[in-house]
PDB file of C-alpha atoms in Angstrom:
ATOM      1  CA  UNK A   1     -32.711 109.122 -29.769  1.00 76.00           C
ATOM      2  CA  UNK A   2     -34.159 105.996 -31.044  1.00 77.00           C
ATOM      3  CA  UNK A   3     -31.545 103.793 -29.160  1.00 75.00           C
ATOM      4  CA  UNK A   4     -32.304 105.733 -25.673  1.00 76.00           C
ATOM      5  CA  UNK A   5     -36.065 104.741 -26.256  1.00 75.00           C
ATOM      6  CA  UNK A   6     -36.052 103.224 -23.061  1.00 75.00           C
ATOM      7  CA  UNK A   7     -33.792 105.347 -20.961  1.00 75.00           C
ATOM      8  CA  UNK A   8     -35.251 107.517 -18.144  1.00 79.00           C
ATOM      9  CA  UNK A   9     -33.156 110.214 -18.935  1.00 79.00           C
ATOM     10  CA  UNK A  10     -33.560 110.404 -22.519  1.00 81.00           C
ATOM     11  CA  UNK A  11     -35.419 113.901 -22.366  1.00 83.00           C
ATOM     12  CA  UNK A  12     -31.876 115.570 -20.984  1.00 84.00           C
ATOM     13  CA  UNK A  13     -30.166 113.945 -23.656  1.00 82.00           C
ATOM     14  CA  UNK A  14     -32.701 116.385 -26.119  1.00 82.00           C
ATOM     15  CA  UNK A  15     -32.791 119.020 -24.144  1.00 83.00           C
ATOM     16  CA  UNK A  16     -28.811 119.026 -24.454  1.00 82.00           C
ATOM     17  CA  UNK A  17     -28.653 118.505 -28.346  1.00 82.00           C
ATOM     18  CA  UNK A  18     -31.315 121.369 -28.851  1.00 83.00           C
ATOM     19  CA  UNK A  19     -29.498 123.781 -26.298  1.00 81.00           C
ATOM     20  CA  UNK A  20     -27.312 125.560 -28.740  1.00 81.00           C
ATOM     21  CA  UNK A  21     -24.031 128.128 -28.132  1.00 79.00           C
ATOM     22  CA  UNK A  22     -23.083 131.049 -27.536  1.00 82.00           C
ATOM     23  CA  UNK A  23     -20.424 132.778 -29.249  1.00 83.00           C
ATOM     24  CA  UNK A  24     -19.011 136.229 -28.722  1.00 87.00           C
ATOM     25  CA  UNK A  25     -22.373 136.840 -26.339  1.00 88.00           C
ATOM     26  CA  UNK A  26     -24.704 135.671 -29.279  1.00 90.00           C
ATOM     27  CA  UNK A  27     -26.391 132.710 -28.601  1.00 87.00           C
ATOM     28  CA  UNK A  28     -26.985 130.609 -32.047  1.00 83.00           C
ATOM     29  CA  UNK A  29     -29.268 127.877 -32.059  1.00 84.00           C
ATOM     30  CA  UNK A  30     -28.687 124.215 -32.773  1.00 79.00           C
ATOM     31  CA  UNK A  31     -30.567 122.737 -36.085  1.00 80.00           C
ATOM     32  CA  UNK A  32     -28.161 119.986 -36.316  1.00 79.00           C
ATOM     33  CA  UNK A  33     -24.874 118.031 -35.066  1.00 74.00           C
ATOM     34  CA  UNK A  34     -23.628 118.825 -32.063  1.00 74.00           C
ATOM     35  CA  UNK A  35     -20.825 121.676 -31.595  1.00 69.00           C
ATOM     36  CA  UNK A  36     -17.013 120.695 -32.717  1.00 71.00           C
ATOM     37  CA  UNK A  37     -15.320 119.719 -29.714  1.00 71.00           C
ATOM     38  CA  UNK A  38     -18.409 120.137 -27.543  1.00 73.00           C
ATOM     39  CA  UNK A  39     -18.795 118.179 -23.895  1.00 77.00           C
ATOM     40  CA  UNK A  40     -21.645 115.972 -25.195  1.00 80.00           C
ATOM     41  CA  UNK A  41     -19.872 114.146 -28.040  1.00 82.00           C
ATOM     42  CA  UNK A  42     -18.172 111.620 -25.738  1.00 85.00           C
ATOM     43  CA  UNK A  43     -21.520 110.653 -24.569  1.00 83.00           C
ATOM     44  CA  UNK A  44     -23.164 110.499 -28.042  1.00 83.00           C
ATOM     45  CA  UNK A  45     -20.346 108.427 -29.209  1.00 85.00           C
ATOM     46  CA  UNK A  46     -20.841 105.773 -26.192  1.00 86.00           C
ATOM     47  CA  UNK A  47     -24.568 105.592 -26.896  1.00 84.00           C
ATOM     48  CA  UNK A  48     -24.086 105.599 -31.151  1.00 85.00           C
ATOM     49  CA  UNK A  49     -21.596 102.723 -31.219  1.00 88.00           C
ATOM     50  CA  UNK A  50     -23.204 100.747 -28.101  1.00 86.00           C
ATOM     51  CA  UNK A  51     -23.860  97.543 -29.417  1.00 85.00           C
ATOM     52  CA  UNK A  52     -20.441  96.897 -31.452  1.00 88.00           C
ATOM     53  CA  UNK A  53     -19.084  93.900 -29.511  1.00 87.00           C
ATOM     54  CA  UNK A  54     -22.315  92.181 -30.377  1.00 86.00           C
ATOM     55  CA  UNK A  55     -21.912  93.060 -33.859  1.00 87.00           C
ATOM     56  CA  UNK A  56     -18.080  91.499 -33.476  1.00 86.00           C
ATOM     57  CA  UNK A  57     -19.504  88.496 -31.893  1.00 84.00           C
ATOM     58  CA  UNK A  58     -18.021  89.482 -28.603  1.00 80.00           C
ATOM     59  CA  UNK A  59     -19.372  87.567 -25.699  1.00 76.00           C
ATOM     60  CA  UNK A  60     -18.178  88.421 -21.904  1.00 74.00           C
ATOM     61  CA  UNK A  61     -18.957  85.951 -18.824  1.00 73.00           C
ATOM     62  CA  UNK A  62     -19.025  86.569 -15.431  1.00 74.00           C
ATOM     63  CA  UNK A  63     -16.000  84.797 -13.485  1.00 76.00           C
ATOM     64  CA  UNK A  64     -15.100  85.337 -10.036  1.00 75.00           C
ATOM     65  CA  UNK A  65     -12.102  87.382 -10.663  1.00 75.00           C
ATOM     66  CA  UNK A  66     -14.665  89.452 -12.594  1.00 73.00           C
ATOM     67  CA  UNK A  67     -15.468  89.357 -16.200  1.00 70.00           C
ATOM     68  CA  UNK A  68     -13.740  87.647 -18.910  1.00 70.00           C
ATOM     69  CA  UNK A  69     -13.984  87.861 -22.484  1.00 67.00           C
ATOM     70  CA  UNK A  70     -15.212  84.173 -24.026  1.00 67.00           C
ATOM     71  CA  UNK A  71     -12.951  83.052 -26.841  1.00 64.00           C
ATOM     72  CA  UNK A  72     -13.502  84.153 -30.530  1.00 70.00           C
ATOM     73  CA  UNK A  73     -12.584  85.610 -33.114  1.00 80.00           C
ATOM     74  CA  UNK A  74     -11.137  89.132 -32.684  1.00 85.00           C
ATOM     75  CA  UNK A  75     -11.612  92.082 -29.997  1.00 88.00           C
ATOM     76  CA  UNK A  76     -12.512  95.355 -29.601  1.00 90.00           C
ATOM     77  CA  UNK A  77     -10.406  98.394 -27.487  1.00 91.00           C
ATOM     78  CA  UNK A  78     -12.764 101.427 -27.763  1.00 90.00           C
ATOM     79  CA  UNK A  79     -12.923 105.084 -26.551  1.00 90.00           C
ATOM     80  CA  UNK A  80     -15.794 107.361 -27.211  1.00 85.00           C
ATOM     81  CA  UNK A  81     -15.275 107.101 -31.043  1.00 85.00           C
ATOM     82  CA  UNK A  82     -12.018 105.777 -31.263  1.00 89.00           C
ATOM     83  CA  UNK A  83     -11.867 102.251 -31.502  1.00 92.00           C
ATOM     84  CA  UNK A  84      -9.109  99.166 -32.454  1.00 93.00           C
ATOM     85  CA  UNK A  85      -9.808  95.953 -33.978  1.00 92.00           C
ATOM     86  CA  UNK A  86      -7.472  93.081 -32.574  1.00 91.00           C
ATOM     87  CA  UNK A  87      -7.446  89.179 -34.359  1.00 90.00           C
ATOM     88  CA  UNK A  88      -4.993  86.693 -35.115  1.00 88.00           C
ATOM     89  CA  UNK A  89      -5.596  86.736 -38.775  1.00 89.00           C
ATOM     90  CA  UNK A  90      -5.921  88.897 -41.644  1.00 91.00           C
ATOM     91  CA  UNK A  91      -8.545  87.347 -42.726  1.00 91.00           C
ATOM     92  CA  UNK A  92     -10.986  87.910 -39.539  1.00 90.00           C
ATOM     93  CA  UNK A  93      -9.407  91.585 -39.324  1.00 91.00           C
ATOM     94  CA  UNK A  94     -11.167  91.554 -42.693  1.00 92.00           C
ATOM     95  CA  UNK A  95     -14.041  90.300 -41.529  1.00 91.00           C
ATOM     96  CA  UNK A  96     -14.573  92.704 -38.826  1.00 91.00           C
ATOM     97  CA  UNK A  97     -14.191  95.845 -41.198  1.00 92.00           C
ATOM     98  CA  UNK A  98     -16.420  94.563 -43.544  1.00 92.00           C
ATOM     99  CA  UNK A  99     -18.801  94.143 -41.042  1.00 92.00           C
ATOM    100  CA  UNK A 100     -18.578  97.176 -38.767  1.00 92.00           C
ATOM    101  CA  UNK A 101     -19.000  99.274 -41.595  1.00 92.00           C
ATOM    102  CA  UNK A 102     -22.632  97.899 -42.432  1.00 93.00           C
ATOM    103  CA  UNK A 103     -23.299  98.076 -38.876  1.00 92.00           C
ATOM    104  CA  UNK A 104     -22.048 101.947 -38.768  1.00 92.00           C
ATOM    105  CA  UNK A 105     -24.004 102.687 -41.839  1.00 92.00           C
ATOM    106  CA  UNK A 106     -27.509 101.649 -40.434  1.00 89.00           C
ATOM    107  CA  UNK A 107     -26.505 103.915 -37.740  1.00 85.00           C
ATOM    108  CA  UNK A 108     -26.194 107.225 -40.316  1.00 85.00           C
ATOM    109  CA  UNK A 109     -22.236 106.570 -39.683  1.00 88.00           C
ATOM    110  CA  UNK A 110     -18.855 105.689 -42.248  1.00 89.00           C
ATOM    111  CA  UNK A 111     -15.490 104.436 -41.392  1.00 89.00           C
ATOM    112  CA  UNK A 112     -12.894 107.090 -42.040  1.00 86.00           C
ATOM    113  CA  UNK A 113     -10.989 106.355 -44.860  1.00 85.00           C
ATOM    114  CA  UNK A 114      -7.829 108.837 -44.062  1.00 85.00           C
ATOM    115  CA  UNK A 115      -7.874 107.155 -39.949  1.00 86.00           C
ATOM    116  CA  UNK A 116      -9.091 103.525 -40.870  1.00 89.00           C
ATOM    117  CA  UNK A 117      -6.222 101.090 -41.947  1.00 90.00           C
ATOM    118  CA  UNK A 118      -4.808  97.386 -41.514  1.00 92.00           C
ATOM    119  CA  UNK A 119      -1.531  96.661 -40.210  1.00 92.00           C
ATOM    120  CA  UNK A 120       0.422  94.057 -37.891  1.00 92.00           C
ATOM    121  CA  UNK A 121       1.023  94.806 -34.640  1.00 90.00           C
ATOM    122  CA  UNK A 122       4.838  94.779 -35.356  1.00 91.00           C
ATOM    123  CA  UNK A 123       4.085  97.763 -37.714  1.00 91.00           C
ATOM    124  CA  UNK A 124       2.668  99.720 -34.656  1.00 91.00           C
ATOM    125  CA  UNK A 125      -0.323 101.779 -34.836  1.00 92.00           C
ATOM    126  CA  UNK A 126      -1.034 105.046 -33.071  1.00 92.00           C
ATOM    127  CA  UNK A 127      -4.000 104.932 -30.729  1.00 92.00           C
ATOM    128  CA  UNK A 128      -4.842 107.614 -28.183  1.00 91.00           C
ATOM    129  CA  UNK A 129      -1.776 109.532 -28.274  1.00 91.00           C
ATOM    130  CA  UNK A 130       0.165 106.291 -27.410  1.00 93.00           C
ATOM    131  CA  UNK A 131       1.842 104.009 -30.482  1.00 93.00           C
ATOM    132  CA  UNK A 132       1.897 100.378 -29.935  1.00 92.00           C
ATOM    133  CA  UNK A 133       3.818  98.059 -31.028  1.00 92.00           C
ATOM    134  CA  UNK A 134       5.777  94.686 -30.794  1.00 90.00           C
ATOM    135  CA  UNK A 135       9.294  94.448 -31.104  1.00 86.00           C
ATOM    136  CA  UNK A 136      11.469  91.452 -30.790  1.00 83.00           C
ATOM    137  CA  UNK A 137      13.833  90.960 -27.710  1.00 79.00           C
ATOM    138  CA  UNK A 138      16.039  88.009 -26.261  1.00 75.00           C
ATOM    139  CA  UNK A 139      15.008  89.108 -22.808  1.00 74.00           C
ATOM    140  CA  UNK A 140      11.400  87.220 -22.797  1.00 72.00           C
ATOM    141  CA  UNK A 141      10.707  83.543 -22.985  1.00 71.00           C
ATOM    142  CA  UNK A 142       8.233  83.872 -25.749  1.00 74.00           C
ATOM    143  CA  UNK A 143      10.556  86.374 -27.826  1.00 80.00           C
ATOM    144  CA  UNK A 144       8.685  89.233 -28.266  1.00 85.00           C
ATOM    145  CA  UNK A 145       7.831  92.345 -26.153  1.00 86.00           C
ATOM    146  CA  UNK A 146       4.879  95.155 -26.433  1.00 87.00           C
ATOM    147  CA  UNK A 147       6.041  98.696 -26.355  1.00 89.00           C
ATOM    148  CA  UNK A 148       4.055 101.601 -25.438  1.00 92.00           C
ATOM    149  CA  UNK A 149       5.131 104.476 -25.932  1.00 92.00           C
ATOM    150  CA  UNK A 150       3.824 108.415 -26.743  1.00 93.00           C
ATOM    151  CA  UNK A 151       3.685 108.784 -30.610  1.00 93.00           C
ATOM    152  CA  UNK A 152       5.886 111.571 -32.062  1.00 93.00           C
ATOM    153  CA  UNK A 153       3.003 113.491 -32.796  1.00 93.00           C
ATOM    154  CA  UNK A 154       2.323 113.904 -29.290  1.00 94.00           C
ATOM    155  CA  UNK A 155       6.017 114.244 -28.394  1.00 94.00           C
ATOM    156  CA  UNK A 156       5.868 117.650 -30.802  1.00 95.00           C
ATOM    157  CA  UNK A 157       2.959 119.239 -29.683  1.00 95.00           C
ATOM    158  CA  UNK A 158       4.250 119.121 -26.329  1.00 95.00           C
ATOM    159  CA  UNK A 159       7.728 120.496 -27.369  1.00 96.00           C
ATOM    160  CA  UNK A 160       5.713 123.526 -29.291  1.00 96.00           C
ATOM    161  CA  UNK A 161       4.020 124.246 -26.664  1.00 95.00           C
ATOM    162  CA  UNK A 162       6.696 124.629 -24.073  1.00 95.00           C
ATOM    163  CA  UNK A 163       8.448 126.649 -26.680  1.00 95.00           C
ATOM    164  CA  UNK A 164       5.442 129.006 -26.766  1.00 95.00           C
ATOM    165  CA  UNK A 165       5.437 129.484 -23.168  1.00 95.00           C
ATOM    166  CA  UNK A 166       8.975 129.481 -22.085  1.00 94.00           C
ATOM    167  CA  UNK A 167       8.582 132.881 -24.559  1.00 93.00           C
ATOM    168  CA  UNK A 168       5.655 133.965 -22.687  1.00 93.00           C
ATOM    169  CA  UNK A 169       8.055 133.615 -19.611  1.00 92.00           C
ATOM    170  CA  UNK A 170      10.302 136.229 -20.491  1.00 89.00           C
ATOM    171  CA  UNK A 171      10.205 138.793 -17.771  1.00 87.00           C
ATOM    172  CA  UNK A 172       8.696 136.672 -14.728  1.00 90.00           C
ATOM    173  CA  UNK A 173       9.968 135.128 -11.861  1.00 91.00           C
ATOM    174  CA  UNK A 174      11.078 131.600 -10.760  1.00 90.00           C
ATOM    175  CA  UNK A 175       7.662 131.082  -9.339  1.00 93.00           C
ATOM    176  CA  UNK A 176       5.497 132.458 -12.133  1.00 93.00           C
ATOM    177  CA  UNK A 177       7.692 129.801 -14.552  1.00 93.00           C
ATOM    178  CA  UNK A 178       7.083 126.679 -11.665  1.00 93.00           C
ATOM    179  CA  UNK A 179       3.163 127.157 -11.753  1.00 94.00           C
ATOM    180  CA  UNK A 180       3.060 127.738 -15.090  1.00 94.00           C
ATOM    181  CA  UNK A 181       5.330 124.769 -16.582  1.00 94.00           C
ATOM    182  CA  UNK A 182       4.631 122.060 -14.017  1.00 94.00           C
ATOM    183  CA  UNK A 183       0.673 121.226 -14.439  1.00 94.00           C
ATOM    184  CA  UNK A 184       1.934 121.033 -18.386  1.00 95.00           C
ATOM    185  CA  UNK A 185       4.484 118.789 -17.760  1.00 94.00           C
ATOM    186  CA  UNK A 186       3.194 116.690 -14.920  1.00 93.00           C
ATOM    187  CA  UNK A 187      -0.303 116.197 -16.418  1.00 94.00           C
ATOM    188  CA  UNK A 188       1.532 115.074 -19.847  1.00 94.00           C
ATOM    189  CA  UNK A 189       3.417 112.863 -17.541  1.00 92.00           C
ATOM    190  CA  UNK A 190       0.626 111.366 -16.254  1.00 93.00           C
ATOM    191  CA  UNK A 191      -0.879 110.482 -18.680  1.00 93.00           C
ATOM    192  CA  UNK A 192       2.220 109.114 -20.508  1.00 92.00           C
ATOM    193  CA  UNK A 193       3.616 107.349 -17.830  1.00 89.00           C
ATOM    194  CA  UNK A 194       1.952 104.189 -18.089  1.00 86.00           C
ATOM    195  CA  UNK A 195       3.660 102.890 -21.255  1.00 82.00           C
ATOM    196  CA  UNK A 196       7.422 103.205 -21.649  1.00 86.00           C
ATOM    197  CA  UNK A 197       8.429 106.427 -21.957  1.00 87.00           C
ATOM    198  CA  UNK A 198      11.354 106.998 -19.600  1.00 88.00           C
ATOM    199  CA  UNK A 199      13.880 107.651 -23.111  1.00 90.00           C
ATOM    200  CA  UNK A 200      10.948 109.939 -24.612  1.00 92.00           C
ATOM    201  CA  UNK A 201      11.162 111.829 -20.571  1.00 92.00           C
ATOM    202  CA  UNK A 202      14.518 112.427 -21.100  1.00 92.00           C
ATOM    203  CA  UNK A 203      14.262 114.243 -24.783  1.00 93.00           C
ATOM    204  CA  UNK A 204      11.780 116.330 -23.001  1.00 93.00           C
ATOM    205  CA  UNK A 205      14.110 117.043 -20.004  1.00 92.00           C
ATOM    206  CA  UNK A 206      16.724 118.000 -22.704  1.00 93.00           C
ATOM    207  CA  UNK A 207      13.991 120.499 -24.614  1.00 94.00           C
ATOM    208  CA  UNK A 208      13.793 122.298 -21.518  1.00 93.00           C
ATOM    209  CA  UNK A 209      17.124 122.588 -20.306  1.00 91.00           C
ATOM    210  CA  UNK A 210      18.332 125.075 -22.802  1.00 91.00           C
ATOM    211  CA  UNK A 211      15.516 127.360 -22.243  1.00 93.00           C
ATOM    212  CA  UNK A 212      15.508 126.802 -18.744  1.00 91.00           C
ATOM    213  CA  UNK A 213      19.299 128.105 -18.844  1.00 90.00           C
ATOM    214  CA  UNK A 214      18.123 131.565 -21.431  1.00 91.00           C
ATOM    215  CA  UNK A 215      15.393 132.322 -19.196  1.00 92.00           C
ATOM    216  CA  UNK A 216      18.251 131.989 -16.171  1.00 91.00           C
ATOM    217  CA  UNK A 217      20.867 133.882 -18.410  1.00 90.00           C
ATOM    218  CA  UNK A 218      18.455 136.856 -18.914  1.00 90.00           C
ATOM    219  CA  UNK A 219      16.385 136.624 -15.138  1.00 88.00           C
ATOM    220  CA  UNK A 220      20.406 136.875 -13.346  1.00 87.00           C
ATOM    221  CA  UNK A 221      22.858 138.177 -15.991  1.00 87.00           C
ATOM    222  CA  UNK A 222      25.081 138.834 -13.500  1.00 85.00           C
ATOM    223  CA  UNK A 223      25.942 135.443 -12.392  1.00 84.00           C
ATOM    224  CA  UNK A 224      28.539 133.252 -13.096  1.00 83.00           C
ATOM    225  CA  UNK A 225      27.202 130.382 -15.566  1.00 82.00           C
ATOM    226  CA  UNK A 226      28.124 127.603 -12.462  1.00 81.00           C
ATOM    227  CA  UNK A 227      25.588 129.432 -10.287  1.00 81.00           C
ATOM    228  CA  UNK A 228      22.920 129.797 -12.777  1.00 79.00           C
ATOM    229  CA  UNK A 229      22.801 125.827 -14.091  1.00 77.00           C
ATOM    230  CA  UNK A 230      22.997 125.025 -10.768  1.00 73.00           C
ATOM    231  CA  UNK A 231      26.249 123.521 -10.438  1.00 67.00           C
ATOM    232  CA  UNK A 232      28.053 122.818  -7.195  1.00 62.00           C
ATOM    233  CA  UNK A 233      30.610 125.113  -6.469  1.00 60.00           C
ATOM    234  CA  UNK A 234      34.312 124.174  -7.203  1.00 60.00           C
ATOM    235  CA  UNK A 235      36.921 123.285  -4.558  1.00 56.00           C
ATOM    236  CA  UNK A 236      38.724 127.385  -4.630  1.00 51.00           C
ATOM    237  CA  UNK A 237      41.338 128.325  -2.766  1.00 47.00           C
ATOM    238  CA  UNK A 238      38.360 129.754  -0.127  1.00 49.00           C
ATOM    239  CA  UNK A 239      37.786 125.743   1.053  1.00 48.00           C
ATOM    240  CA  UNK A 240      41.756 124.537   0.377  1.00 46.00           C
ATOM    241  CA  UNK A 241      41.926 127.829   3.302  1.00 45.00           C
ATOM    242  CA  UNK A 242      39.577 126.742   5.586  1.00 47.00           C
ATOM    243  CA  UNK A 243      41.309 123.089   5.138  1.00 46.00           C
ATOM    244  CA  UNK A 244      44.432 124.478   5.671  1.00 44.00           C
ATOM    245  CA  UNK A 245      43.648 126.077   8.844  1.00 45.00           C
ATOM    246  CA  UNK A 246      42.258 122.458  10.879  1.00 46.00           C
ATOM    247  CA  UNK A 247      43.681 122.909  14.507  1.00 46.00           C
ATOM    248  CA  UNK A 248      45.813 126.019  14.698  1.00 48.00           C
ATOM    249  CA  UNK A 249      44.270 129.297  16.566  1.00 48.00           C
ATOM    250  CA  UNK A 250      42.502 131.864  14.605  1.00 43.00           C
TER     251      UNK A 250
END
């Protein structure tokens, strides 16, 4: 509250902390925090750790292409509370976590030991569902390419959770499965799409086929196995007939 001293809406911002929950139709009231997972913490986060490219020594300038980050020493990627630390040595890398962590403590706040951790970009870290990482390649001029792609652990929650409801499915019909599978898989997609992720698409194609083909095998179990993957049908004697008979009266 102290650093939204001067912002008109300030007052919303308390009314919103001191609102409380309601659980099971009992309403509980807030003495402190904010609920886990609750709608607000984005918002807190942004106005908490406003104020950390200063702290970096960050300076922006206005260009007519739009703004542009001055040189110096490192850089800052942040989301809400999630944040990555970019610099061309180890030594300013240093720098920067020794620095951000007085900063975060003057704000009530500590670095998370378990989260927090140093590493070269040709390591990879995980950021946002996504890892990143450089990887060296004959195909560029400068030798070296950035991959990003969806980190396994968000490869495997989306696997158990098709699992969970292609088992759910069991029973429906062929539209119940479309509008329940495709706003999983398209908004994961979505999301995922922007990095490089066409060889993680496929392992994800090939986690549904086989359940895809079950739910088929048990929705039409009397169909032939061609009809229910969807198969074209083979040449039988039924079209070498119809061949046969080109030109001479039926």
């Amino acid at each position: 509250m102290q650093q939204l001293s001067a912002f008109p809406a300030q007052g919303l911002v308390r009314q919103w902390l001191k609102a409380g929950h309601v659980e099971r139709g009992v309403k509980h009231e807030t003495t402190a925090g904010t609920p886990q997972g609750g709608i607000i913490s984005p918002l807190l986060a942004n106005i908490v750790l406003h104020g950390m490219e200063d702290c970096l020594d960050i300076r922006y300038r206005l260009r007519k292409t739009g703004w542009e980050r001055r040189p110096g020493l490192c850089t800052v990627v942040r989301y809400a509370d999630d944040f990555v630390v970019l610099a061309q040595t180890l030594e300013t890398v240093e720098w920067a976590k020794t620095r951000l962590a007085t900063w975060l403590a003057q704000r009530g706040l500590v670095l998370s030991e378990d989260k927090t951790r140093i590493t070269h970009l040709s390591a990879g870290f995980d950021f946002l569902g996504f890892n990143i990482r450089e990887q060296v390649t004959t195909r560029k001029a400068r030798g070296k390419i950035l991959l990003t792609r969806p980190r396994k652990a968000s490869i495997n929650a989306l696997k158990r959770r098709l699992t969970k409801e292609w088992q759910k499915l069991a029973g429906t019909n062929a539209k119940v499965v479309v509008q329940t599978l495709s706003p999983i898989i398209l908004g994961w997609a979505n999301y995922f799409r922007v990095g490089v992720s066409s060889e993680v698409f496929r392992t994800i194609d090939d986690h549904n086929h086989p359940r895809a083909l079950r739910w088929t095998k048990r929705t039409h179990p009397k169909k032939s196995k061609a009809w229910r993957s969807g198969s074209p049908p083979p040449r039988n004697s039924y079209w070498i007939k119809q061949k046969s008979t080109v030109g001479r009266p039926v």
